[in-house]
Structure formats: structure tokens, C-alpha cells
Short mmCIF file of C-alpha atoms and ligand atoms in Angstrom, two decimals:
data_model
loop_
_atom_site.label_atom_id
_atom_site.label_comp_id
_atom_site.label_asym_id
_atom_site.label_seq_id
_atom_site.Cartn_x
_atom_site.Cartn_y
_atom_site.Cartn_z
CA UNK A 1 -1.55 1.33 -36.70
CA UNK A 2 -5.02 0.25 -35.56
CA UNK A 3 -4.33 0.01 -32.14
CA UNK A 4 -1.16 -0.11 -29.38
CA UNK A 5 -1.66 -3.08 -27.05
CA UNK A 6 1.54 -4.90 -27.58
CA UNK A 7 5.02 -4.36 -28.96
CA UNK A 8 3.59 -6.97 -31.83
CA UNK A 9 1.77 -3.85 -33.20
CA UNK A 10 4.79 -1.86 -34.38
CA UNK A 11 4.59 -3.01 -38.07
CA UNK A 12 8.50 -1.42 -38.61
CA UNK A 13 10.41 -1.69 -35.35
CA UNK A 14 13.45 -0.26 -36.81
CA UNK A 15 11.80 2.60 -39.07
CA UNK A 16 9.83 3.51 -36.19
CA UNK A 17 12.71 3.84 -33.32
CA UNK A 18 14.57 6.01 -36.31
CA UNK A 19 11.67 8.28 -36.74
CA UNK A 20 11.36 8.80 -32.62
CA UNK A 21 14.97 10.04 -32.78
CA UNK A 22 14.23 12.43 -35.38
CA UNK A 23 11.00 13.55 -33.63
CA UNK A 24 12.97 14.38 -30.82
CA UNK A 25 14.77 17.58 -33.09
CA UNK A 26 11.62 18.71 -34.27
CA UNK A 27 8.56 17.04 -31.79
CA UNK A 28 6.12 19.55 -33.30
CA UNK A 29 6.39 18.77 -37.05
CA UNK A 30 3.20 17.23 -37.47
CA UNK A 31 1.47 19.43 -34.86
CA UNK A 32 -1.80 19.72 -37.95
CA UNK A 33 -2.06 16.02 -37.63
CA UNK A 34 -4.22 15.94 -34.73
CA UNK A 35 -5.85 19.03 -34.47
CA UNK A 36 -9.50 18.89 -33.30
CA UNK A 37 -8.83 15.18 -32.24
CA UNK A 38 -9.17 13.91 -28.47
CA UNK A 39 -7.35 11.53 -26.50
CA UNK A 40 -8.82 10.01 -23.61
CA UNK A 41 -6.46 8.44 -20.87
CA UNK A 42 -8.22 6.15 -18.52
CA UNK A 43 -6.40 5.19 -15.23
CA UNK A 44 -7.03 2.61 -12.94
CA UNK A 45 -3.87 2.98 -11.11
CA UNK A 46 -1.41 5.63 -10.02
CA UNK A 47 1.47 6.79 -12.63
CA UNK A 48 3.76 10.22 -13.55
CA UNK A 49 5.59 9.03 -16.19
CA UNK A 50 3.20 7.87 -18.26
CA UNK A 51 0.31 10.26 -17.67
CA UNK A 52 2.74 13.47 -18.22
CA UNK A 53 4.49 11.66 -21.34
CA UNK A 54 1.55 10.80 -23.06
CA UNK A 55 -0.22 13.80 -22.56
CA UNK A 56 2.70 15.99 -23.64
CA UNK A 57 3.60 13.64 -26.55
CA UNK A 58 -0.84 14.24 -28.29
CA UNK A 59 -0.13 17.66 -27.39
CA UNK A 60 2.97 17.98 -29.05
CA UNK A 61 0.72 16.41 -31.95
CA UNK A 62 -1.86 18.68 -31.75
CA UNK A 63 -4.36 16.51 -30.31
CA UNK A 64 -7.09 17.79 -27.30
CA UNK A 65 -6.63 15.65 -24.41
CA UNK A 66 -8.96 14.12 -20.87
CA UNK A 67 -7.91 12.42 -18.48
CA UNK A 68 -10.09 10.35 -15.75
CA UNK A 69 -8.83 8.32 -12.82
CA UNK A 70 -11.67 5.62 -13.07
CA UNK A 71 -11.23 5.61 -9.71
CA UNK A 72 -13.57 8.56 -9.43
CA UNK A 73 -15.96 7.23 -11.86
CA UNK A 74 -18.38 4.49 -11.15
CA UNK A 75 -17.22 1.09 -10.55
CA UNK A 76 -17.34 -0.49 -13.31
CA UNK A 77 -18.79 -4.28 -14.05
CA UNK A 78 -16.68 -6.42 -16.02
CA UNK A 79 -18.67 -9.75 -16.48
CA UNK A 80 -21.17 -10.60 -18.64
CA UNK A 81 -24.49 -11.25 -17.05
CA UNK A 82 -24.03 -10.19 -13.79
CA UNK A 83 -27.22 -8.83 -11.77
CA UNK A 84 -25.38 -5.70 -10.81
CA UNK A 85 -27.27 -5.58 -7.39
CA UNK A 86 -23.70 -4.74 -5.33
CA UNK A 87 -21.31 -2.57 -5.96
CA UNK A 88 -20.47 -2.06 -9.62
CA UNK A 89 -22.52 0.91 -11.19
CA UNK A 90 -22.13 0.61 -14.91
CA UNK A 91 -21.09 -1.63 -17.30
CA UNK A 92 -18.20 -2.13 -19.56
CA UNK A 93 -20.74 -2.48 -22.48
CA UNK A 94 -22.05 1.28 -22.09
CA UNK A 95 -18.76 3.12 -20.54
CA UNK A 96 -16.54 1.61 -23.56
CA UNK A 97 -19.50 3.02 -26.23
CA UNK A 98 -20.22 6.14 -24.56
CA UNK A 99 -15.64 6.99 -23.52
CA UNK A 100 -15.74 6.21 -27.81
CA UNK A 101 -17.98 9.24 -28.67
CA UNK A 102 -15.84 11.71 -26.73
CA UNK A 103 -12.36 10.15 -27.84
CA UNK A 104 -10.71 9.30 -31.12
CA UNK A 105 -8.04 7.51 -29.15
CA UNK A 106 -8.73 5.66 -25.28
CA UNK A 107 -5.40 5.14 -23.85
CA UNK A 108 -5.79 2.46 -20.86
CA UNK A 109 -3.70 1.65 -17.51
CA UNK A 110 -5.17 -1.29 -15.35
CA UNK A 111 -2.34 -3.26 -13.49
CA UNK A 112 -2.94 -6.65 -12.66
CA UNK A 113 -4.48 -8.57 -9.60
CA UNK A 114 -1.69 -10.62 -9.10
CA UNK A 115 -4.04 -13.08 -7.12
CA UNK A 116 -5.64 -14.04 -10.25
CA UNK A 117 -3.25 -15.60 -13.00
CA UNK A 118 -6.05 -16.38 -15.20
CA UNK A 119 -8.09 -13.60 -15.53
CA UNK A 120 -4.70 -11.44 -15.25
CA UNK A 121 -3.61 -13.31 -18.30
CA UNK A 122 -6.62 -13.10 -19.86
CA UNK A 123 -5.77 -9.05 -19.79
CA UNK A 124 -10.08 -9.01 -19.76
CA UNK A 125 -9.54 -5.55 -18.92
CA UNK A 126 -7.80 -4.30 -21.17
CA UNK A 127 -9.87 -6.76 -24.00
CA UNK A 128 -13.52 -5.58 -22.62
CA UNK A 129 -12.02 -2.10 -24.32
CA UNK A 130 -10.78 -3.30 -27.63
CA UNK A 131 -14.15 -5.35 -27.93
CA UNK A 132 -16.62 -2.23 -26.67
CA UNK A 133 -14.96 0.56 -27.52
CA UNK A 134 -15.55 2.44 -31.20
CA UNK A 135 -11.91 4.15 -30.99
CA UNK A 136 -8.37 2.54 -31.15
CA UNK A 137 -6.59 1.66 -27.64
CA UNK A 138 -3.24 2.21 -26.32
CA UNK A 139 -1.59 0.30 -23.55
CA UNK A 140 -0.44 2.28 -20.86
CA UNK A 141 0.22 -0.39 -19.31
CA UNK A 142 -1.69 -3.97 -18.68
CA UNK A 143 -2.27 -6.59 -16.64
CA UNK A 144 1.00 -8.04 -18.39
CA UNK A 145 2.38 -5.25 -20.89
CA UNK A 146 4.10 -1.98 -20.65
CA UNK A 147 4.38 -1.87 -24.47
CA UNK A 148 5.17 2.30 -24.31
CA UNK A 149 7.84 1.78 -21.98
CA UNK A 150 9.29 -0.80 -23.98
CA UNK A 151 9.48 1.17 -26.59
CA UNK A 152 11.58 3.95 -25.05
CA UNK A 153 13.82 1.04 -23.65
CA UNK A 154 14.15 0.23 -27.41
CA UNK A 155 14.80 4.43 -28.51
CA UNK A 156 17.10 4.72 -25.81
CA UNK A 157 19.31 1.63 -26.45
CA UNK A 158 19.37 2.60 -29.98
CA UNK A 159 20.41 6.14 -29.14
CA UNK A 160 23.17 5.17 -26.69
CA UNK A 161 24.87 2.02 -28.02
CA UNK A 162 28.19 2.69 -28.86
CA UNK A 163 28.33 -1.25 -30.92
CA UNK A 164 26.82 -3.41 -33.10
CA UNK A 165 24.87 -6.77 -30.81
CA UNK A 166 25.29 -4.98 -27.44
CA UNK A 167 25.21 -7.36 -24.43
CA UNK A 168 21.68 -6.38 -22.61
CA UNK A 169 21.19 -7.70 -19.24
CA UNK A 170 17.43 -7.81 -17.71
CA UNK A 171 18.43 -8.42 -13.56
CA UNK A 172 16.06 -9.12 -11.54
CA UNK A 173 16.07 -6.66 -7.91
CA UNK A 174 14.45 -6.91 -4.34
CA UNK A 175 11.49 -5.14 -3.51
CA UNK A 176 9.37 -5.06 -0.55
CA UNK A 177 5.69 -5.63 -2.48
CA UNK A 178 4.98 -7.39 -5.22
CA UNK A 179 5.06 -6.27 -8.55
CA UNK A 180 3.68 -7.15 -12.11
CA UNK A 181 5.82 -8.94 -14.88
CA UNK A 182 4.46 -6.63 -17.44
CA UNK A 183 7.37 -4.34 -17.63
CA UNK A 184 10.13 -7.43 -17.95
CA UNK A 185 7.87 -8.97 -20.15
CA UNK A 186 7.64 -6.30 -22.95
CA UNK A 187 11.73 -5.41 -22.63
CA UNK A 188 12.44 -9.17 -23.11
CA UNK A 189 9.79 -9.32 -26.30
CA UNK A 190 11.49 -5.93 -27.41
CA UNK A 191 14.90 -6.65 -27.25
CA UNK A 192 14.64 -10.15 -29.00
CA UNK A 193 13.02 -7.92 -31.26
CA UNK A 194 16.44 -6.29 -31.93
CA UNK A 195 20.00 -6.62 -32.92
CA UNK A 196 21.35 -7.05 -28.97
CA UNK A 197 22.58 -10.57 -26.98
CA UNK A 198 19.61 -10.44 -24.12
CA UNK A 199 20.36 -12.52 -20.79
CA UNK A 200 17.98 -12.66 -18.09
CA UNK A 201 19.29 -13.42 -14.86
CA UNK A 202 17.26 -14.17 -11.38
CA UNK A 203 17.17 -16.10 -8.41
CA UNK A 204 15.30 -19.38 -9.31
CA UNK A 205 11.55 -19.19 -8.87
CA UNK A 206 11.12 -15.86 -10.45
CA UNK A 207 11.10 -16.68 -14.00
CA UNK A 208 8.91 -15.31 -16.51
CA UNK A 209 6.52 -16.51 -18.59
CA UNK A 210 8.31 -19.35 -21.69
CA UNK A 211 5.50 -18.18 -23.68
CA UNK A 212 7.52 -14.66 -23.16
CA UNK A 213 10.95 -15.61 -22.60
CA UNK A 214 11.20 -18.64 -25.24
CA UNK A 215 15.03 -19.60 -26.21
CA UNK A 216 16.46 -16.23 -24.53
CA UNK A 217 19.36 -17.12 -22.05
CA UNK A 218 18.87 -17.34 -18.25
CA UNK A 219 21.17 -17.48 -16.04
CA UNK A 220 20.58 -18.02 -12.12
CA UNK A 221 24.13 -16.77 -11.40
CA UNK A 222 23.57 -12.50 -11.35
CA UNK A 223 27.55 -11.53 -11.45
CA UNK A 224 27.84 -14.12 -14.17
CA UNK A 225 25.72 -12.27 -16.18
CA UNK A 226 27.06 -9.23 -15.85
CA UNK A 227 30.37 -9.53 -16.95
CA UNK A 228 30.60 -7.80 -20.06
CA UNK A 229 27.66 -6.20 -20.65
CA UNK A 230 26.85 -2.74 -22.48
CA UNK A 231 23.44 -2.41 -20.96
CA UNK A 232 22.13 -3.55 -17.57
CA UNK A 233 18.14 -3.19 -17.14
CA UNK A 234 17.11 -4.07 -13.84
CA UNK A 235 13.01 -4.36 -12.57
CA UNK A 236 11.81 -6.36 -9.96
CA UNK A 237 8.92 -8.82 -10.28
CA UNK A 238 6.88 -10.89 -7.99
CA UNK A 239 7.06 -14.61 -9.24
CA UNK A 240 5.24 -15.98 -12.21
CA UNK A 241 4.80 -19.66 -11.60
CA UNK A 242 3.81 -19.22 -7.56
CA UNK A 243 1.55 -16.34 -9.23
CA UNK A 244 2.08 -13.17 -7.26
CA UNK A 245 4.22 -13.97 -4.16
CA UNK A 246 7.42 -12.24 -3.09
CA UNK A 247 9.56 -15.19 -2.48
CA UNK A 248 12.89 -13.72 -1.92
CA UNK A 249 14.13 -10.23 -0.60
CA UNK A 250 18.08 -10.89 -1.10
CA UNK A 251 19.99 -7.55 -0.41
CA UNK A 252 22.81 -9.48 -2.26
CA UNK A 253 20.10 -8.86 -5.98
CA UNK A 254 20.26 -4.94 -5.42
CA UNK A 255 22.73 -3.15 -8.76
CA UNK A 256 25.69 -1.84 -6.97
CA UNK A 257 28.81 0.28 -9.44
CA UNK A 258 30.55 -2.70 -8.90
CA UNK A 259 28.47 -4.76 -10.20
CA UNK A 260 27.29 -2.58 -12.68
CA UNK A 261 31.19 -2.11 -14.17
CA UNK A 262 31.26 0.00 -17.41
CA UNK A 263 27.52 -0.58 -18.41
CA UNK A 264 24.63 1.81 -18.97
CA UNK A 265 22.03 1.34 -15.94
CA UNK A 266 18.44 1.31 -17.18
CA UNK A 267 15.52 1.21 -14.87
CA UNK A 268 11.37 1.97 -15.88
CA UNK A 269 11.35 4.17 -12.82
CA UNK A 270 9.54 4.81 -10.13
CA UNK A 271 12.59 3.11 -8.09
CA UNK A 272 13.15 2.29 -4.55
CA UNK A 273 16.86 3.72 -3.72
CA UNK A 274 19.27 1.43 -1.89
CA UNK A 275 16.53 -1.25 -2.30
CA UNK A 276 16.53 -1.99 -5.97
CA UNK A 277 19.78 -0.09 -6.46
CA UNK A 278 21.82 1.90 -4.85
CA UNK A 279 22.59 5.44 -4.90
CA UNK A 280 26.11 5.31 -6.13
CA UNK A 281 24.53 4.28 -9.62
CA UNK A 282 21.55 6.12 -9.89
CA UNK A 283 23.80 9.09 -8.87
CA UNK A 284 26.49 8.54 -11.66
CA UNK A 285 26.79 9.04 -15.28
CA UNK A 286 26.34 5.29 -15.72
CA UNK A 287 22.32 5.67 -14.84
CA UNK A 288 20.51 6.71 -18.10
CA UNK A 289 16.84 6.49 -16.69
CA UNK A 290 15.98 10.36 -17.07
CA UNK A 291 16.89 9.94 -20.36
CA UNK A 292 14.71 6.45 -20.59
CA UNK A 293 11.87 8.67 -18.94
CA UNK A 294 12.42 11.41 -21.27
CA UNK A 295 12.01 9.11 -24.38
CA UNK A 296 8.30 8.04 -23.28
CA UNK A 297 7.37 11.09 -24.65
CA UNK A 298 8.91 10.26 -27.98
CA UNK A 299 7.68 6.49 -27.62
CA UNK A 300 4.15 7.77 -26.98
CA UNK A 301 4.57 9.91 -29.87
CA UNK A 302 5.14 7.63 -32.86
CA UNK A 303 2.13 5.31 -31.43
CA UNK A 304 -0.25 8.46 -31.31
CA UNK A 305 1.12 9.53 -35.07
CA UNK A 306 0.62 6.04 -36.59
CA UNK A 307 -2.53 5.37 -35.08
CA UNK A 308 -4.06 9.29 -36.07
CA UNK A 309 -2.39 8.14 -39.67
CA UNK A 310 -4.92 5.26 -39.95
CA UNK A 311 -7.98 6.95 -38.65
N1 LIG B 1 7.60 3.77 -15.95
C1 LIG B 1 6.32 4.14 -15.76
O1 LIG B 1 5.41 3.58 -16.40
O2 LIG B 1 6.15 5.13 -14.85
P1 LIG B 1 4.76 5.56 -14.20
O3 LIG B 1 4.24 4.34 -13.47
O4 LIG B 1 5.09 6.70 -13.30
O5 LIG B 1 3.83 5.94 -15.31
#
């Protein structure tokens, strides 16, 4: 693997889920393979889950790790050209070169602006790295990815199904701020990247992307889609086409156990209790998101051993 910016990257989605299980036995069998190598994860926003996993899962490989919120770094300049007379310090250009010689992997988080759709789309952030830096990048999550959660979305599925084609549900929730699309939009490309019958159901207004949704089902009506499923993901995000906005806070969206029935409830986590969903669920043996969380590790893993394969 030459770099981890999108689920398109996993050359063997099904090999590599297989191997995360077995890494889970054994998570410091190839502890050699990246001795005396250095990742560097770069964040431009706040996180747990990802920091922690991906630090313990090049650890667990061997590897030497940094961390810098770029926060407390220079501000850096983006553009091309600019007469950097205000308040960006450095550019792109030398930060990417100069992260390179200290890394052998940059790992990257920078959320969207949600007030841009273009330049959000563009994921310039995220592409200023692959073009500067010297070292393979991972996603931590982009501007519209969150390829390492989807990932352990796609492990922990695997791992729990008790079926052939389970029914997967994506449900849209309330929330009071708005959110990126990044995390739907890498479990929708995963799962059509696997043997399971996806629906997506929201209230009108909020749907995704077509480049990322395509023929999968949506359906406005949220108990409709419900019925019968094995696995019921639910994420909020703010609206694609009226780029950004909140446009509906309907109590009526949050998962309840009734709802819910006899499926698994998945969620990326963090998660706003009684908001999203409430505590009857996350409280019950029907939630499986510490396991979800617990499999970032493993997801992190396999990208960090593929890519240290290829060096
Ligand atoms: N799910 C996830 O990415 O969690 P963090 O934002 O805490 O990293």
C-alpha cells in the first residue's frame, strides 16, 4: 500500500478484514517490522479514538511515534502564491518536505469547513500532503473521508454477523451542530464494498453525495427501514446539497430499543446521549460501539503493516 487516503486503497478488502481478526490474537507478531521507523500524526482537530488507536496500533508494530496538534505549530499557508504578509507563517511547500525527513509515515486529520463545498471537496488539505510530502499519508480523517473508521465498521460487521447479506442500515440522527459527511460517506463506499443489503434512510434534504451513494437504496421513511435489519449504523450529518446547514433537529430521528428491535447498534463515537440515541441502547447488549472503537486499533494496524511492507 502506497498510501491510506480512501477505502479505494485496500487492494484486498476481504484478505485484509481476515488478517485484522487474526491480528487481534496475536497484535505483536510483526513487532520487527517497524522498528527504527517513525510515524508522524498531524492534527488539525480534536480526536481520542483515533489518536490513541493509531498510536497504539505503530506501537504494537514496532514503529517510534510524534504527534503535533498543528494547532500549536505555525499557521500554515495553503495557496500557491500568496504574499504571506498576514497571518499564515509557513508554507505547505516547506512543512510537508521538512514533517517527510522526520517521518516514514504522516498520518493527517483536517475536518472540513463546511462553508466551503468546493475547496472541502477538493480535500486541498489533505492533497497539499500527498503532493509535498516525501512519505506515504494516512487519512485520519478528511474533509470528506474517515477511511480508518470505515474500516473497523467493516472488521466489526464481519466479526459479528451471524448471516450471509446482512441487512445494514446507515440512519441518519439529530444533532445540535453541524457535522461532516465524511464518516457516512466512507461506511456507505465500504459496505457496497461488501456482501451486506445497505439502506440509507433520512429526512429529505440530507442526502449524500450520488457520486458516493450511487444505486444504494434510500428511503425517507426511518421505521421503514428498519424493519428487519441485522445492523443499524446511525451518524448524523449536516446537509450536502444546502452545503453545511442543520436543517432539521427532529427528536422523532434519535435510535430508540424500539426502534432498534433485534439489531446490532453501531455508532463512530464520540456520541451525544439522548440526542443521537438514547441511553436504553447505548446501555444494552445491542450497542457494539466499544467494540467498533476497539477495532480502530486493528483497522489502523493492517494500513500501517501494508504501507511499512511497501516502503
Ligand atoms: N470515531 C472517531 O474518529 O473518534 P475520534 O474523533 O475521537 O478520533
Amino acid at each position: 500500500m502506497k498510501k491510506y487516503t480512501n477505502i479505494k486503497d485496500i487492494s484486498n478488502l476481504k484478505e485484509t478484514i481476515r488478517e485484522a481478526i487474526l491480528l487481534k490474537m496475536d497484535p505483536f507478531e510483526f513487532q520487527d517490522l517497524g522498528k527504527n521507523k517513525t510515524l508522524v500524526m498531524l492534527f488539525f482537530n480534536s480526536s481520542l479514538r483515533t489518536r490513541l488507536s493509531t498510536e497504539k496500533a505503530a506501537k504494537n508494530l514496532g514503529m517510534n511515534v510524534m504527534i503535533l496538534n498543528v494547532n500549536d505549530a505555525w499557521n500554515l499557508e495553503f495557496e500557491d502564491g500568496t504574499i504571506m504578509n498576514a497571518n499564515t507563517s509557513e508554507h505547505i511547500k516547506e512543512a510537508a518536505q521538512v514533517i517527510s525527513q522526520y517521518a516514514d509515515i504522516i498520518a493527517v486529520r483536517a475536518f472540513p469547513s463546511l462553508t466551503d463545498k468546493q475547496k472541502d471537496e477538493s480535500e486541498f488539505l489533505l492533497q497539499s500532503f500527498i503532493k509535498y510530502a516525501t512519505v506515504p499519508i494516512v487519512n485520519m480523517e478528511s474533509a470528506t473521508a474517515h477511511p480508518l473508521q470505515a474500516l473497523a465498521d467493516a472488521i466489526t460487521i464481519t466479526e459479528l454477523t451471524e448471516k450471509a447479506n446482512p441487512k445494514v442500515v446507515l440512519s441518519w440522527a439529530p444533532h445540535p451542530k453541524a457535522l461532516p459527511q465524511a464518516v457516512a460517506n466512507s461506511f456507505v463506499e465500504m459496505m457496497q464494498n461488501m456482501d451486506v443489503d445497505l439502506t440509507i434512510t433520512h429526512p429529505e434534504g440530507y442526502e449524500l453525495s450520488k457520486e458516493i451513494t450511487k444505486n444504494t437504496a434510500i428511503n425517507y421513511k426511518q421505521e421503514e427501514a428498519l424493519k428487519n435489519a441485522d445492523f443499524v449504523y446511525v451518524k448524523n450529518w449536516s446537509s450536502y446539497n444546502d452545503y453545511g446547514k442543520v436543517l432539521s433537529q427532529d427528536k422523532s430521528w434519535m435510535m430508540t430499543k424500539e426502534k432498534l428491535g433485534a439489531a446490532k447498534f453501531m455508532h463512530c463515537l464520540p456520541v451525544r446521549r439522548n440526542v443521537v440515541v438514547e441511553d436504553a441502547v447505548l446501555d444494552s447488549e445491542s450497542s457494539v460501539v466499544i467494540k467498533q472503537a476497539n477495532n480502530r486499533t486493528f483497522a489502523a494496524q493492517m494500513v500501517l503493516k501494508q504501507i511499512l511492507e511497501d516502503l
